[in-house]
PDB file of C-alpha atoms in Angstrom:
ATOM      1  CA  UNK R 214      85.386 100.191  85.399  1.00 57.00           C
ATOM      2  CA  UNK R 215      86.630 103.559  87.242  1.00 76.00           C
ATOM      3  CA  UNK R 216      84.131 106.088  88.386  1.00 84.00           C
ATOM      4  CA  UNK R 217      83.511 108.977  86.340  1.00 84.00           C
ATOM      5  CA  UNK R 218      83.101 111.829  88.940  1.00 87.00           C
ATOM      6  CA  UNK R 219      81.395 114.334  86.354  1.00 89.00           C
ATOM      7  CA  UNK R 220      78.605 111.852  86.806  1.00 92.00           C
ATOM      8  CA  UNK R 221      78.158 112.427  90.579  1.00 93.00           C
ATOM      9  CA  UNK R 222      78.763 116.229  90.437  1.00 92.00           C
ATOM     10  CA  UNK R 223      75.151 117.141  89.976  1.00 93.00           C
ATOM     11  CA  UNK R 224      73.865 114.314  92.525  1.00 96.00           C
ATOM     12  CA  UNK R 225      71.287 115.182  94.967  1.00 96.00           C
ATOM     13  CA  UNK R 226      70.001 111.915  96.102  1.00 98.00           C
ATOM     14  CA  UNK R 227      70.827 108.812  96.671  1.00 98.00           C
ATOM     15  CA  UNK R 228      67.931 105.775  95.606  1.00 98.00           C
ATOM     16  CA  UNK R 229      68.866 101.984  96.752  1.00 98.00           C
ATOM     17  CA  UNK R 230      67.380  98.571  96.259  1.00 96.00           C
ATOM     18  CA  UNK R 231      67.182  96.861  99.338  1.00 95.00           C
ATOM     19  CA  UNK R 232      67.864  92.909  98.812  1.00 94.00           C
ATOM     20  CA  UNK R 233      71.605  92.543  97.302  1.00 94.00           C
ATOM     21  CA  UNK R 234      72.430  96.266  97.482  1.00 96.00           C
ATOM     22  CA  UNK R 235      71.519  96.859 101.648  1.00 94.00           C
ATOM     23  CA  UNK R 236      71.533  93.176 102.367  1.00 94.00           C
ATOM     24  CA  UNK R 237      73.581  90.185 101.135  1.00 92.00           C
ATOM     25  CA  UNK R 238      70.347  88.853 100.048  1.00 88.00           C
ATOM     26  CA  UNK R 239      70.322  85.840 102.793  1.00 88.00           C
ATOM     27  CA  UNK R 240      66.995  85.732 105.000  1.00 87.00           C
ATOM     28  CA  UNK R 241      66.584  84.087 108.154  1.00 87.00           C
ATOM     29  CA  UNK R 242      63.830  83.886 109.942  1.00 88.00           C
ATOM     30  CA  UNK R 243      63.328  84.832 114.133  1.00 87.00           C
ATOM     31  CA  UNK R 244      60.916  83.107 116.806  1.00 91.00           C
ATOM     32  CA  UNK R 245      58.028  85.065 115.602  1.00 88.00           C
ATOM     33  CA  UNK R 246      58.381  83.630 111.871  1.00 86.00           C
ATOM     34  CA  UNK R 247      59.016  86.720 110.873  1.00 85.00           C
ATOM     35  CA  UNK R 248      61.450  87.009 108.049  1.00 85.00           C
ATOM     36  CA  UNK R 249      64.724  88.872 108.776  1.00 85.00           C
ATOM     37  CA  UNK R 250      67.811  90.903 106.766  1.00 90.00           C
ATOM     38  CA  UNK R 251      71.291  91.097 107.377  1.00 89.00           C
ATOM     39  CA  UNK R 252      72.289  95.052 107.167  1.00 90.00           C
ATOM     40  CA  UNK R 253      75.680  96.746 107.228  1.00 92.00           C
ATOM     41  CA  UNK R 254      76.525  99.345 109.621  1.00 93.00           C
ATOM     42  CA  UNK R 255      79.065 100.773 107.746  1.00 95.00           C
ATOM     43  CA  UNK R 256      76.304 101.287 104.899  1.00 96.00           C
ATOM     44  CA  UNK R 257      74.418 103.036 107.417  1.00 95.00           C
ATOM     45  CA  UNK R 258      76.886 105.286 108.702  1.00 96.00           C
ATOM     46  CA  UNK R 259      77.430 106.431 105.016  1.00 97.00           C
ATOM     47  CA  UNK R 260      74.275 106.829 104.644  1.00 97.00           C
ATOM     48  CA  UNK R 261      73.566 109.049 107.699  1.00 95.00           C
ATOM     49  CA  UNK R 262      76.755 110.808 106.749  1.00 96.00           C
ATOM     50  CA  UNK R 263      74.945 111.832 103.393  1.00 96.00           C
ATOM     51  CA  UNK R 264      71.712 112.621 104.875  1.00 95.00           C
ATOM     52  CA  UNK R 265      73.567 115.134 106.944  1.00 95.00           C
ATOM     53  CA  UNK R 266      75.202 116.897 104.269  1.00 95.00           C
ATOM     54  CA  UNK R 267      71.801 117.919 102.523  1.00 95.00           C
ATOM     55  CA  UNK R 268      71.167 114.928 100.383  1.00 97.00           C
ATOM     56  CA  UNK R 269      68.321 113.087 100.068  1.00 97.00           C
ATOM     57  CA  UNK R 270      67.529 109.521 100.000  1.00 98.00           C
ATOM     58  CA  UNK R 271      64.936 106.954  98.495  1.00 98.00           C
ATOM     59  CA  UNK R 272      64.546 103.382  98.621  1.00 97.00           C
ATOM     60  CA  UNK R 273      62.550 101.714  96.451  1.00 97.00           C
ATOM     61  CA  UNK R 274      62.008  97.728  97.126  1.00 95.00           C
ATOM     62  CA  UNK R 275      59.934  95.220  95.031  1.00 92.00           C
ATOM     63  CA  UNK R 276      59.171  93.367  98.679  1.00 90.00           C
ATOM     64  CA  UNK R 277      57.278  94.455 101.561  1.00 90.00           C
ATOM     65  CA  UNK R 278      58.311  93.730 105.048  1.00 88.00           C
ATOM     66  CA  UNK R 279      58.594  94.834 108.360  1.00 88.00           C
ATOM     67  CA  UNK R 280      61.909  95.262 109.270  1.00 88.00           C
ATOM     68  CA  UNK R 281      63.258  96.954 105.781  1.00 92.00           C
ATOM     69  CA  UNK R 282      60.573  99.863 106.730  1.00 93.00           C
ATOM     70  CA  UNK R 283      62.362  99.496 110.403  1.00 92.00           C
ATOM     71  CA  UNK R 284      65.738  99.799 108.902  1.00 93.00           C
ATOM     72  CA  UNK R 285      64.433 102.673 106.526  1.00 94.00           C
ATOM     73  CA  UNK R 286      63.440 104.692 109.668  1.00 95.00           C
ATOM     74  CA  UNK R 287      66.448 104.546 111.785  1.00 93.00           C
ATOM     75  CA  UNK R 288      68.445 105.681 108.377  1.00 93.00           C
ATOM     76  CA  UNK R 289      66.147 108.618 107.509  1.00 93.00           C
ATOM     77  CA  UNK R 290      64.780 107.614 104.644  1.00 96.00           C
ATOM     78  CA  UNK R 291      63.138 110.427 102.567  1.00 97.00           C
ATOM     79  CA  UNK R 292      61.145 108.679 100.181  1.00 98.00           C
ATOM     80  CA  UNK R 293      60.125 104.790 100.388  1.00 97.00           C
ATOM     81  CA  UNK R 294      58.248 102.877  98.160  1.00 97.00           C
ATOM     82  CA  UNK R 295      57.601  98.967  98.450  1.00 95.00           C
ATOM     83  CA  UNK R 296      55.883  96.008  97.285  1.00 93.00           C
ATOM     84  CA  UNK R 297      56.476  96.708  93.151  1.00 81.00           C
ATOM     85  CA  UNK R 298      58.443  94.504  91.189  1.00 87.00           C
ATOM     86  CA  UNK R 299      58.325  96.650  88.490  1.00 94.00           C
ATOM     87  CA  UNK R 300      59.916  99.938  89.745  1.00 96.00           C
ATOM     88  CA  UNK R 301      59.367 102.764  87.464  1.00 97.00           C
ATOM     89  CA  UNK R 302      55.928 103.650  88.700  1.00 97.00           C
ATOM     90  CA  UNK R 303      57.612 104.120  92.167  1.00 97.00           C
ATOM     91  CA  UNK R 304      60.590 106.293  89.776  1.00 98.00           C
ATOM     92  CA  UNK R 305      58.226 108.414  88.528  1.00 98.00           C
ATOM     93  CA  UNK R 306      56.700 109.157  92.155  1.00 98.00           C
ATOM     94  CA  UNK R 307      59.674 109.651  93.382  1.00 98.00           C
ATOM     95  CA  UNK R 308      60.455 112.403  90.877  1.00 98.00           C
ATOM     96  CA  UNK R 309      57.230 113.979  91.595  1.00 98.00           C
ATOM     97  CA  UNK R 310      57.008 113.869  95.498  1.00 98.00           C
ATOM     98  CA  UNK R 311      61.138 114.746  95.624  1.00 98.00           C
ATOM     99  CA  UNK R 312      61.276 117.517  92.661  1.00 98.00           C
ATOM    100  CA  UNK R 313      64.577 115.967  92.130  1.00 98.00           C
ATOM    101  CA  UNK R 314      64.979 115.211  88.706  1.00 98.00           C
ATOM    102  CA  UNK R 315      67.210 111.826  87.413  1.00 98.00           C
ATOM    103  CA  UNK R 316      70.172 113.161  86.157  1.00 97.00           C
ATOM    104  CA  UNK R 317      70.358 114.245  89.734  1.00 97.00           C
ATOM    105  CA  UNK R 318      70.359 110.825  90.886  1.00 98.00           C
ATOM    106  CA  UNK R 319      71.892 107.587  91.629  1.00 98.00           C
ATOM    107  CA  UNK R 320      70.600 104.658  91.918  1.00 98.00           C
ATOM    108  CA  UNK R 321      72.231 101.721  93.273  1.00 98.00           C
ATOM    109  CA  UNK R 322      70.247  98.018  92.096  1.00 98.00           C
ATOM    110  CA  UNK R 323      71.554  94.417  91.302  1.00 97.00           C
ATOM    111  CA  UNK R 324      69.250  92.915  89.200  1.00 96.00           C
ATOM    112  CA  UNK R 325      66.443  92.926  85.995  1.00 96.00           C
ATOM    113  CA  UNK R 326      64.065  95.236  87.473  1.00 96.00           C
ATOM    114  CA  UNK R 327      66.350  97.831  88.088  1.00 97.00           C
ATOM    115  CA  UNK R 328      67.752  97.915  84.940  1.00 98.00           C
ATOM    116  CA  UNK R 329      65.376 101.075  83.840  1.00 98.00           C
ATOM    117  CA  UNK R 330      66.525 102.932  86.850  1.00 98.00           C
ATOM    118  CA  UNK R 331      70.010 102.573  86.165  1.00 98.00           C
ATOM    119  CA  UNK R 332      69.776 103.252  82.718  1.00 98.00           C
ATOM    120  CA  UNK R 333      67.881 106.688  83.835  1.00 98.00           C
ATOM    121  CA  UNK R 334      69.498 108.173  86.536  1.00 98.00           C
ATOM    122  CA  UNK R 335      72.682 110.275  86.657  1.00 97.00           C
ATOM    123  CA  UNK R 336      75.100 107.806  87.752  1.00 97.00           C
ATOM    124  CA  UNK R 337      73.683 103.900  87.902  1.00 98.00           C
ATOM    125  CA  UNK R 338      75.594 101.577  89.945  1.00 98.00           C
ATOM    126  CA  UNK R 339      75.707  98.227  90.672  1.00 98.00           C
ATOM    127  CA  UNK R 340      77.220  95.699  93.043  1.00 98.00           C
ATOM    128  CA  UNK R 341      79.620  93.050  91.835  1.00 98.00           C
ATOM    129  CA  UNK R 342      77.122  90.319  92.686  1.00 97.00           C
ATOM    130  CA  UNK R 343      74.555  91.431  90.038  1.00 97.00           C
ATOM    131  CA  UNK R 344      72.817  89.937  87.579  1.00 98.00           C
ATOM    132  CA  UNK R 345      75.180  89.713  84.031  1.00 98.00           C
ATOM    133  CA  UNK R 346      72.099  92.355  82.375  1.00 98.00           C
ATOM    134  CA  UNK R 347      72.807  94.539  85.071  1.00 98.00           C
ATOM    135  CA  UNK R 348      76.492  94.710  85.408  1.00 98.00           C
ATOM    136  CA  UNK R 349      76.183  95.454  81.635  1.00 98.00           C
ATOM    137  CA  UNK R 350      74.435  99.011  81.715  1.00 98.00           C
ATOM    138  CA  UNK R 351      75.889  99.994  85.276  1.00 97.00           C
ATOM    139  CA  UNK R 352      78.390 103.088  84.958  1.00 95.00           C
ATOM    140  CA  UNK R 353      79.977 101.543  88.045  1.00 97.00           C
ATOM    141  CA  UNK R 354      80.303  98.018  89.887  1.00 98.00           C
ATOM    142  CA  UNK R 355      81.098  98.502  93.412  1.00 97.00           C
ATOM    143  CA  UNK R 356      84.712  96.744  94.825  1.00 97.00           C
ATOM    144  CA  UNK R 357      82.494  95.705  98.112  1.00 97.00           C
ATOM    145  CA  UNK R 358      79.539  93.308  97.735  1.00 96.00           C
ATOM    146  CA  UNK R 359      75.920  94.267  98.289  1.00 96.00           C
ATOM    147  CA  UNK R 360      74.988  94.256 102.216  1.00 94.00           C
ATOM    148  CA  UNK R 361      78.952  94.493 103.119  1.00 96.00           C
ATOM    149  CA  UNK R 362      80.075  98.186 102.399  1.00 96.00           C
ATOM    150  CA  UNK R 363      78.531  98.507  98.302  1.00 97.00           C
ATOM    151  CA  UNK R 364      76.591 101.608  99.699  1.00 98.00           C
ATOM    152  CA  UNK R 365      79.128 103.224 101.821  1.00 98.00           C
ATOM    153  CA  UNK R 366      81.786 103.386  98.745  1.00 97.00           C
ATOM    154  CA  UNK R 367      78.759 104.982  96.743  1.00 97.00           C
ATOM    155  CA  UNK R 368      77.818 107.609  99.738  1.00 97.00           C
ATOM    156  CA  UNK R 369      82.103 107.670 100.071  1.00 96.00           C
ATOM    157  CA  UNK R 370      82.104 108.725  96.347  1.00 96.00           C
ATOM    158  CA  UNK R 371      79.229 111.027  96.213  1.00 96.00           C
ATOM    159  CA  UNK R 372      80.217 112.909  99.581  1.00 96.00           C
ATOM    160  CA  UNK R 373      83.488 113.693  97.668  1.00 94.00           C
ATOM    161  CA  UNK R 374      81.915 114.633  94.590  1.00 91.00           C
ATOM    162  CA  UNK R 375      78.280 115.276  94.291  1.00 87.00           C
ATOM    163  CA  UNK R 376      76.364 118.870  94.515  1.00 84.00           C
ATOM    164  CA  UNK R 377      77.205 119.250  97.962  1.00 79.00           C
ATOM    165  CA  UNK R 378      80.241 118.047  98.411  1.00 73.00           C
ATOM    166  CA  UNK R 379      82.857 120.584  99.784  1.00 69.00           C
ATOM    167  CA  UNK R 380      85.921 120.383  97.691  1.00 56.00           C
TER     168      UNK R 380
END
């Protein structure tokens, strides 16, 4: 499945899942017993990247922990919603606090719950680890798996090709 770039043109912001899109989805846990992610740090310097061309990003996460609001931080996180397993609550928020509407969107989520996002948005992608429902409505699958460089080749793509991109 190629990427259709008249998708990304209007694209304003970027809005991730955290486990499977950010992370690999492993856990381990540290000498507090506090629960712990895996991130990329290529995903993050995309993701800075975009934030420093003008667009904006969102994370919305059905868990709740301390160090995916850490990680959130340090990346500049516009908008961040947690602890929801079903999403679209946290969509329509998003829409309201941002002004950004969804065709000015992408999301990027790997399994049931984010199915309504991806079907929404502008450009819904997915990472090649996904669920079978989700790789089904995705308008892209990512070549690199979730937590290993997913997100940069979606911040890659949309820094070429979305609103603010300077080609």
């Amino acid at each position: 499945m190629g990427i259709d770039i008249n998708k990304l043109r209007p694209i304003k912001m970027l809005v991730l899942d955290v486990d499977g899109v950010l992370t690999d989805c492993r856990l381990w846990m540290d000498a507090n017993g506090e629960w712990k992610r895996f991130y990329s740090i290529r995903d993050g310097v995309g993701i800075k990247a975009l934030v420093e061309a003008g667009y904006k990003l969102a994370i919305i996460t059905g868990t709740t922990a301390t160090d995916v609001r850490a990680r959130a931080k340090v990346l500049g996180v516009h908008y961040f919603y947690e602890g929801a397993m079903d999403k679209w609550p946290s969509f329509e928020q998003l829409q309201k606090d941002s002004g950004i509407s969804p065709n000015e969107m992408a999301y990027v989520g790997d399994d049931i719950f984010d199915i309504p996002l991806i079907e929404e948005v502008g450009f819904g992608a997915t990472v090649p680890e996904a669920v079978d429902e989700v790789l089904a409505v995705a308008s892209y699958v990512t070549k690199r798996p979730g937590g290993n460089g997913a997100v940069r080749e979606i911040c890659n793509f949309i820094l070429k090709y979305g609103h603010y991109a300077k080609n």
